[in-house]
Amino acid sequence: MRGLGWAPVHTIGEVLRGTLAGQHVQLRGWLHRNRASGQIAFPQLRDSTGVIQCVARRDSLSPEQFDAIAKLLPESSLRLQGMVRADPRAPGGFEVAVDGIEVVAAVDPARPFPLRGDEGDEFLLDNRHLWLRSTSMTAALKVRAQVFRAIDDFFAQEGYYEVQSPSFVSGACEGGSTLFKVEYGDEEQKEVYLTQSWQLYAEAMVQGLEHIYTVAPSFRAEKSRTRRHLTEFWHCEAEAAWMGNDGIMEVEERLIFHIVDWCLRTVAPELTALGRDLGTLRQVRLPFPRYRYEEAVELAASKGAEISMGEDFTYAVEKILTGDLTVPIFITHFPTAIKPFYHRPDPADPTHVLCNDLLAPSGYGEIVGAGERCVTLEELLARMQKQGIDPAPYEWYLDLRRYGAVPHAGFGMGIDRVVAWICGADHIKNVVPFPRMMRRVYP
Ligand code: 4AD
Ligand code: MG
């Protein structure tokens, strides 16, 4: 078979944009679908930029080339060349009249490519390494890539330093029930866990850098099997010195707005392909409505959710609370008893803390957890004592209150949840390449 060489080629995206009509192109990719009769074949070729319909006639190819393409199974890799023609009947408006093809690697005919998308969740998860090339996964991952870009762009614009913290940690940040214990192998260091949040380290680093952020995995041994829980998720966290709860809320909402706006500008076609209604996304405007905890409980109850005053919002409750909303909302000033030890009690009402959760609309619920931190040693020790936390492993963290502590605040945003909301995905796993859940670590 005639080799087509490894020279730079065109992309399918370029062909679909229309400027190559009437030109001869070389393409490479994977066989998306194939339909053939004795004299003519209609292979569809896919690369990372799109899918194009091709027409291969027996009389335009060598007999070996025509036979190869006619019986080629979907997901085989190949190179082809031919003339681009505008054709209104072709999906995308253009097709390629093939005059040369080279199969790079065929699919094992004993085990044809198994995935159409209707095989069921577990099957698709078992075959994640193959399902990742589906058009829906590819679209979601393109959106995901832009969300990461938007985050970096935002913090660069706001003058934040990016800084990293370790994944092996010696103390809990978000409570013991979701800690992953690690076999660390050091006799001296009995308690080693995977990090739930960079926050405690950020509170140290913020005293040198003042405005910082990170993008990193966090780990939670989540027993809850919901549409929004992973055991390993990507966490965008920020911390700022000289900032309070109101200030950090403004940073959060600007960030969310920036991400949504960025995605509308960069991946609108992918969002549309995923079935996302762009009109609803465009309704995201600043500022986001703010509700105090009690107001939010009443609002949720009025919508039929089961929640009593003093209880935390479960996923089920957040789903009802935000189901009919089109914009994110803040819930602020949670009862002190239901929030982790580091949250600062409101000086005006110490039964509540200066904190906020940001909830995405349309039933997605919490995407950001945030707030102001305890500043004085007394305040912090009192919170730890109340929650029955042994201060010993936190000695270094307590030190931060002994050496020039300043008011500071920060937040953690679940990136996978934000991507799920922006894509309109019905499960968080649909926007993560290899999702990690309690019962899923393969492949
Ligand atoms: O609300 P959380 O637990 O807050 C913290 O970890 C703070 N220490 C953050 C900070 O102030 N620096 O987690 C923050 C966010 C949640 O709002 C949620 O979006 C996401 O992290 N998240 C998860 N995402 C996917 N799967 C899970 N199991 C998650 N747990 C939290
Ligand atoms: Mg939270």
XYZ file of C-alpha atoms and ligand atoms in Angstrom:
475
model
C 0.000 0.000 0.000
C 1.299 3.425 -0.891
C 2.654 5.267 2.113
C 1.251 8.766 2.501
C 4.208 9.983 4.541
C 4.278 11.739 7.900
C 4.271 15.243 6.535
C 2.129 17.814 8.361
C -1.497 17.319 7.437
C -4.667 19.309 7.607
C -7.145 18.918 10.416
C -10.779 18.033 9.924
C -11.670 21.259 11.729
C -9.898 23.242 9.018
C -11.776 21.376 6.300
C -15.115 21.986 8.025
C -14.354 25.698 8.287
C -14.642 25.779 4.508
C -11.470 27.503 3.363
C -10.046 24.322 1.826
C -12.882 23.614 -0.633
C -11.442 22.576 -3.992
C -8.069 21.724 -2.472
C -6.280 18.424 -2.041
C -5.736 17.544 1.628
C -4.126 14.871 3.756
C -5.980 13.875 6.902
C -5.349 11.367 9.641
C -7.531 10.056 12.394
C -9.865 7.262 13.362
C -12.721 5.682 11.462
C -15.857 7.042 13.092
C -18.454 5.180 11.045
C -18.333 3.264 7.807
C -20.808 2.299 5.136
C -19.765 0.515 1.951
C -21.158 -1.279 -1.090
C -19.304 -2.941 -3.956
C -18.248 0.242 -5.728
C -18.394 3.001 -3.121
C -17.672 3.518 0.560
C -18.604 6.377 2.901
C -16.076 6.342 5.710
C -16.405 9.069 8.307
C -13.059 10.181 9.663
C -12.619 11.647 13.139
C -9.741 13.601 14.618
C -9.609 15.780 17.709
C -11.124 18.673 15.772
C -14.200 17.031 14.243
C -15.768 14.375 12.027
C -15.863 14.536 8.235
C -17.690 12.449 5.723
C -15.499 10.959 2.979
C -16.392 9.264 -0.277
C -14.165 6.453 -1.551
C -14.889 5.088 -5.039
C -13.414 1.833 -6.245
C -12.284 3.503 -9.471
C -10.370 6.244 -7.644
C -8.284 3.830 -5.551
C -6.121 0.780 -6.033
C -8.107 -2.489 -5.513
C -6.178 -3.126 -2.253
C -6.945 0.349 -0.954
C -10.623 0.124 -1.777
C -10.975 -3.318 -0.189
C -9.116 -2.120 2.892
C -11.381 0.867 3.432
C -14.577 -0.985 2.552
C -14.092 -3.591 5.265
C -12.377 -1.390 7.841
C -13.952 -1.509 11.301
C -14.819 1.634 13.259
C -12.037 3.042 15.447
C -9.273 1.781 13.186
C -6.640 4.473 12.654
C -5.858 5.633 9.135
C -4.508 8.321 6.918
C -6.243 9.443 3.788
C -5.977 12.077 1.120
C -8.377 13.573 -1.379
C -10.183 16.617 -2.725
C -12.419 18.707 -0.495
C -15.860 19.398 -1.939
C -18.654 21.504 -0.612
C -21.756 19.319 -0.388
C -24.842 20.518 1.426
C -25.963 16.893 1.958
C -22.825 16.018 3.925
C -22.992 16.574 7.695
C -20.900 19.696 8.235
C -21.330 20.806 4.610
C -18.096 19.333 3.176
C -16.822 15.964 2.115
C -13.531 14.551 0.913
C -13.312 12.535 -2.324
C -10.662 10.017 -1.349
C -7.831 9.148 -3.739
C -5.451 7.483 -1.321
C -5.726 5.707 1.993
C -3.385 3.953 4.372
C -4.598 1.913 7.320
C -2.324 2.622 10.271
C -3.777 0.098 12.720
C -6.922 -1.945 12.205
C -9.343 -3.044 14.915
C -9.235 -6.671 16.056
C -12.177 -8.227 14.118
C -12.620 -10.872 16.814
C -13.429 -8.074 19.223
C -14.862 -5.105 17.303
C -14.892 -1.772 19.063
C -17.574 -2.310 21.648
C -18.924 1.110 22.459
C -21.968 2.874 21.125
C -22.912 4.624 24.360
C -26.025 2.657 25.276
C -24.215 -0.250 26.929
C -24.890 0.929 30.459
C -22.857 2.874 33.006
C -20.754 0.074 34.443
C -19.763 -1.246 31.031
C -18.752 2.207 29.882
C -16.748 2.742 33.077
C -15.008 -0.634 32.687
C -14.113 0.452 29.157
C -13.327 4.034 30.027
C -9.996 3.870 28.195
C -11.974 3.285 24.979
C -15.054 5.372 25.730
C -12.838 8.454 26.130
C -12.700 8.839 22.359
C -16.482 9.196 22.060
C -17.666 12.558 20.802
C -19.501 13.293 24.068
C -16.435 12.595 26.246
C -14.238 14.575 23.888
C -16.599 17.555 24.011
C -16.774 17.446 27.822
C -12.988 17.232 28.126
C -12.570 20.217 25.826
C -14.870 22.216 28.083
C -12.919 20.961 31.092
C -9.636 22.110 29.546
C -11.064 25.605 29.064
C -12.278 25.749 32.660
C -8.707 25.097 33.843
C -7.448 27.821 31.502
C -10.068 30.274 32.684
C -9.014 29.670 36.302
C -5.368 30.443 35.589
C -6.308 33.449 33.497
C -8.517 34.797 36.268
C -5.923 34.545 39.014
C -3.187 35.986 36.830
C -5.467 38.940 36.172
C -6.200 39.353 39.888
C -2.516 39.202 40.856
C -2.558 35.905 42.788
C 0.510 33.658 43.080
C 0.046 29.989 42.277
C 1.568 27.842 45.007
C 1.433 24.151 45.893
C 0.951 22.176 49.108
C 1.705 18.511 49.855
C -0.763 15.675 49.223
C 0.525 13.650 52.220
C -0.688 15.384 55.363
C -0.709 14.716 59.098
C -4.033 16.262 60.093
C -7.617 16.559 58.891
C -8.942 19.786 57.444
C -12.527 18.800 56.731
C -13.248 16.287 59.502
C -12.125 12.723 60.091
C -14.968 10.864 58.411
C -13.697 11.392 54.870
C -9.957 10.929 55.515
C -7.953 8.406 53.497
C -5.319 6.899 55.724
C -2.026 6.081 54.010
C 0.485 3.325 54.802
C 3.435 5.660 54.954
C 6.010 3.231 56.333
C 7.531 5.594 58.865
C 7.267 4.234 62.402
C 7.551 7.709 63.925
C 4.802 9.258 61.852
C 1.739 7.258 62.827
C -0.954 9.318 61.145
C -0.560 10.082 57.470
C -3.496 10.935 55.221
C -4.224 12.125 51.712
C -5.061 15.811 51.690
C -8.676 16.973 51.750
C -7.717 20.596 51.119
C -4.601 22.778 50.873
C -6.232 25.328 53.152
C -4.258 24.930 56.376
C -0.979 25.195 54.450
C -2.370 28.134 52.491
C -2.976 29.954 55.753
C 0.777 29.715 56.409
C 1.819 30.721 52.889
C -0.560 33.653 52.743
C 1.518 35.438 55.357
C 4.346 35.748 52.864
C 2.506 36.015 49.545
C -0.828 37.565 50.632
C -2.842 36.405 47.589
C -2.459 32.783 46.523
C -4.248 29.989 44.711
C -3.733 26.383 43.724
C -5.214 23.798 41.376
C -4.624 20.271 42.659
C -6.326 16.997 43.491
C -8.013 16.613 46.886
C -9.158 13.321 48.358
C -12.298 12.383 50.276
C -13.296 8.918 51.405
C -16.870 9.698 50.421
C -19.344 7.065 51.454
C -22.098 8.996 49.732
C -22.790 7.679 46.275
C -24.263 10.688 44.544
C -24.013 12.300 41.164
C -21.533 14.830 42.486
C -19.104 12.947 44.737
C -15.684 11.683 43.734
C -13.027 10.245 46.035
C -10.381 12.193 44.111
C -11.440 15.543 42.738
C -9.709 18.630 41.345
C -9.762 21.474 43.769
C -9.164 25.126 42.967
C -8.436 26.894 46.233
C -7.587 30.495 47.003
C -6.573 32.307 50.165
C -6.104 36.028 50.734
C -4.705 38.047 53.611
C -6.549 41.125 54.845
C -9.798 39.761 53.498
C -13.119 38.925 55.126
C -16.152 36.860 54.182
C -17.703 39.577 51.997
C -14.448 40.159 50.136
C -13.902 36.488 49.391
C -17.490 36.147 48.121
C -16.745 38.809 45.550
C -13.661 36.912 44.398
C -15.698 33.696 44.133
C -18.449 35.220 42.058
C -16.027 37.005 39.768
C -14.208 33.705 39.228
C -17.402 31.814 38.420
C -18.540 34.563 36.077
C -15.146 34.542 34.353
C -15.267 30.760 33.865
C -18.791 30.810 32.431
C -18.034 33.744 30.155
C -14.768 32.115 29.012
C -16.536 28.850 28.162
C -19.261 30.672 26.228
C -16.525 32.316 24.176
C -14.314 29.251 23.642
C -16.431 26.086 23.690
C -19.966 27.075 22.737
C -20.155 24.439 19.939
C -19.030 21.700 22.342
C -21.592 22.816 24.934
C -24.314 22.806 22.304
C -23.238 19.335 21.166
C -23.619 18.197 24.781
C -27.177 19.522 24.765
C -26.415 22.497 27.027
C -28.819 25.412 26.759
C -26.495 28.395 26.266
C -29.296 30.875 26.951
C -29.506 29.713 30.571
C -25.745 29.961 31.007
C -25.815 33.505 29.639
C -28.134 34.486 32.489
C -25.233 34.153 34.943
C -24.697 37.785 35.977
C -23.103 39.535 38.944
C -23.735 39.874 41.803
C -25.130 36.479 42.859
C -28.058 36.540 45.324
C -27.066 36.059 48.977
C -29.118 34.259 51.623
C -28.261 33.823 55.245
C -28.437 30.223 56.459
C -31.890 30.612 58.096
C -33.357 32.292 55.017
C -31.999 29.506 52.845
C -33.474 26.823 55.104
C -36.867 28.528 54.908
C -36.608 28.878 51.150
C -35.666 25.203 50.767
C -38.501 24.120 53.068
C -40.953 26.289 51.108
C -39.928 24.381 47.986
C -40.705 21.096 49.703
C -37.220 20.064 50.894
C -36.847 18.209 54.171
C -34.538 20.253 56.369
C -34.785 21.558 59.925
C -33.099 24.639 61.371
C -29.598 23.779 62.512
C -29.086 20.948 60.029
C -26.588 21.043 57.195
C -27.783 21.078 53.602
C -27.641 17.625 52.064
C -27.322 17.087 48.352
C -31.028 16.191 48.208
C -31.970 19.506 49.826
C -29.619 21.576 47.651
C -31.076 19.901 44.608
C -34.570 21.089 45.485
C -33.365 24.509 46.628
C -31.538 25.230 43.368
C -33.665 23.175 40.968
C -35.627 26.110 39.567
C -32.792 28.672 39.694
C -30.827 29.934 36.713
C -28.064 31.768 38.621
C -25.777 30.610 41.450
C -26.644 31.663 45.002
C -24.656 32.159 48.195
C -25.647 30.760 51.562
C -23.839 32.602 54.363
C -23.504 32.513 58.165
C -24.005 28.814 58.877
C -24.500 27.697 62.490
C -21.113 27.375 64.179
C -21.794 23.783 65.237
C -22.040 22.392 61.691
C -18.909 23.958 60.185
C -15.247 22.891 60.577
C -13.085 24.301 63.380
C -11.201 26.875 61.313
C -14.277 29.010 60.504
C -14.381 32.299 62.373
C -17.408 32.889 64.627
C -19.206 36.094 63.726
C -18.214 38.676 66.402
C -21.764 40.074 66.127
C -23.287 36.612 66.750
C -20.859 33.818 67.697
C -23.533 31.142 67.198
C -22.864 31.590 63.485
C -19.648 31.596 61.477
C -18.470 34.019 58.802
C -18.646 31.577 55.963
C -20.349 30.963 52.664
C -21.232 28.160 50.311
C -21.844 28.909 46.655
C -24.534 26.753 45.031
C -24.854 26.243 41.291
C -28.360 26.501 39.798
C -30.497 23.831 38.089
C -30.112 21.358 40.943
C -26.314 21.142 40.885
C -25.841 22.535 44.391
C -22.618 23.331 46.252
C -19.637 24.158 44.059
C -17.644 26.344 46.475
C -17.058 26.225 50.239
C -15.503 29.330 51.761
C -15.109 31.767 54.589
C -13.100 33.813 57.008
C -10.656 32.018 59.324
C -10.192 32.266 63.089
C -7.600 34.951 63.749
C -6.725 34.688 67.443
C -5.325 31.665 69.258
C -8.109 31.787 71.858
C -10.788 31.766 69.177
C -9.199 28.828 67.383
C -8.511 26.744 70.511
C -12.060 27.292 71.711
C -13.415 26.042 68.369
C -11.166 22.956 68.473
C -12.109 22.154 72.032
C -15.807 22.489 71.257
C -15.413 20.015 68.384
C -13.293 17.607 70.434
C -10.211 18.031 68.230
C -6.803 17.257 69.744
C -4.675 20.336 69.024
C -1.377 18.387 69.140
C -1.077 17.577 65.403
C -2.000 21.188 64.633
C 0.807 22.844 66.653
C 2.287 24.438 63.551
C -1.148 25.735 62.521
C -1.665 27.243 65.978
C 1.717 28.951 65.610
C 0.274 30.967 62.757
C -1.894 32.687 65.392
C 1.131 33.376 67.601
C 3.162 35.293 65.036
C 1.397 38.235 63.544
C -1.896 36.743 62.384
C -4.045 38.942 60.182
C -7.656 38.584 59.087
C -7.785 36.235 56.101
C -10.285 34.273 54.090
C -10.327 31.702 51.331
C -12.343 29.227 49.354
C -12.272 25.841 47.684
C -14.064 25.271 44.392
C -14.732 21.760 43.117
C -13.601 22.030 39.510
C -15.254 18.775 38.405
C -18.572 20.013 39.807
C -18.223 23.331 37.997
C -17.490 21.519 34.729
C -20.477 19.209 35.295
C -22.749 22.204 35.800
C -21.408 24.119 32.800
C -21.746 21.039 30.583
C -25.189 20.235 31.988
C -23.924 16.718 32.748
C -26.238 14.481 34.729
C -23.319 12.880 36.622
C -19.910 14.228 37.628
C -18.236 11.159 36.132
C -19.250 12.337 32.658
C -16.757 15.194 32.809
C -13.777 13.389 34.373
C -11.512 11.214 32.206
C -10.872 8.476 34.770
C -13.283 9.097 37.637
C -12.363 7.809 41.074
C -15.276 6.743 43.247
C -15.549 4.407 46.209
C -16.203 1.433 43.968
C -14.193 2.522 40.979
C -10.413 2.620 40.618
C -10.170 0.669 37.320
C -8.985 1.448 34.686
O -16.625 22.604 51.123
P -15.290 21.948 51.167
O -15.159 20.715 51.964
O -14.283 23.075 51.683
C -12.955 22.892 51.874
O -12.303 21.895 51.622
C -12.258 24.147 52.324
N -11.099 23.775 53.127
C -11.881 24.929 51.092
C -11.172 26.200 51.394
O -11.749 27.075 52.006
N -9.945 26.335 50.932
O -14.805 21.613 49.691
C -14.722 22.652 48.737
C -15.398 22.242 47.447
C -16.866 21.888 47.579
O -17.671 23.027 47.553
C -17.068 21.009 46.359
O -17.285 21.807 45.215
C -15.734 20.317 46.222
O -14.781 21.072 46.948
N -15.823 18.963 46.760
C -15.971 17.854 46.016
N -16.069 17.671 44.679
C -16.220 16.411 44.221
N -16.267 15.319 45.016
C -16.166 15.450 46.355
N -16.199 14.366 47.129
C -16.012 16.766 46.917
N -15.879 17.253 48.156
C -15.768 18.582 48.040
Mg -18.530 22.308 51.749
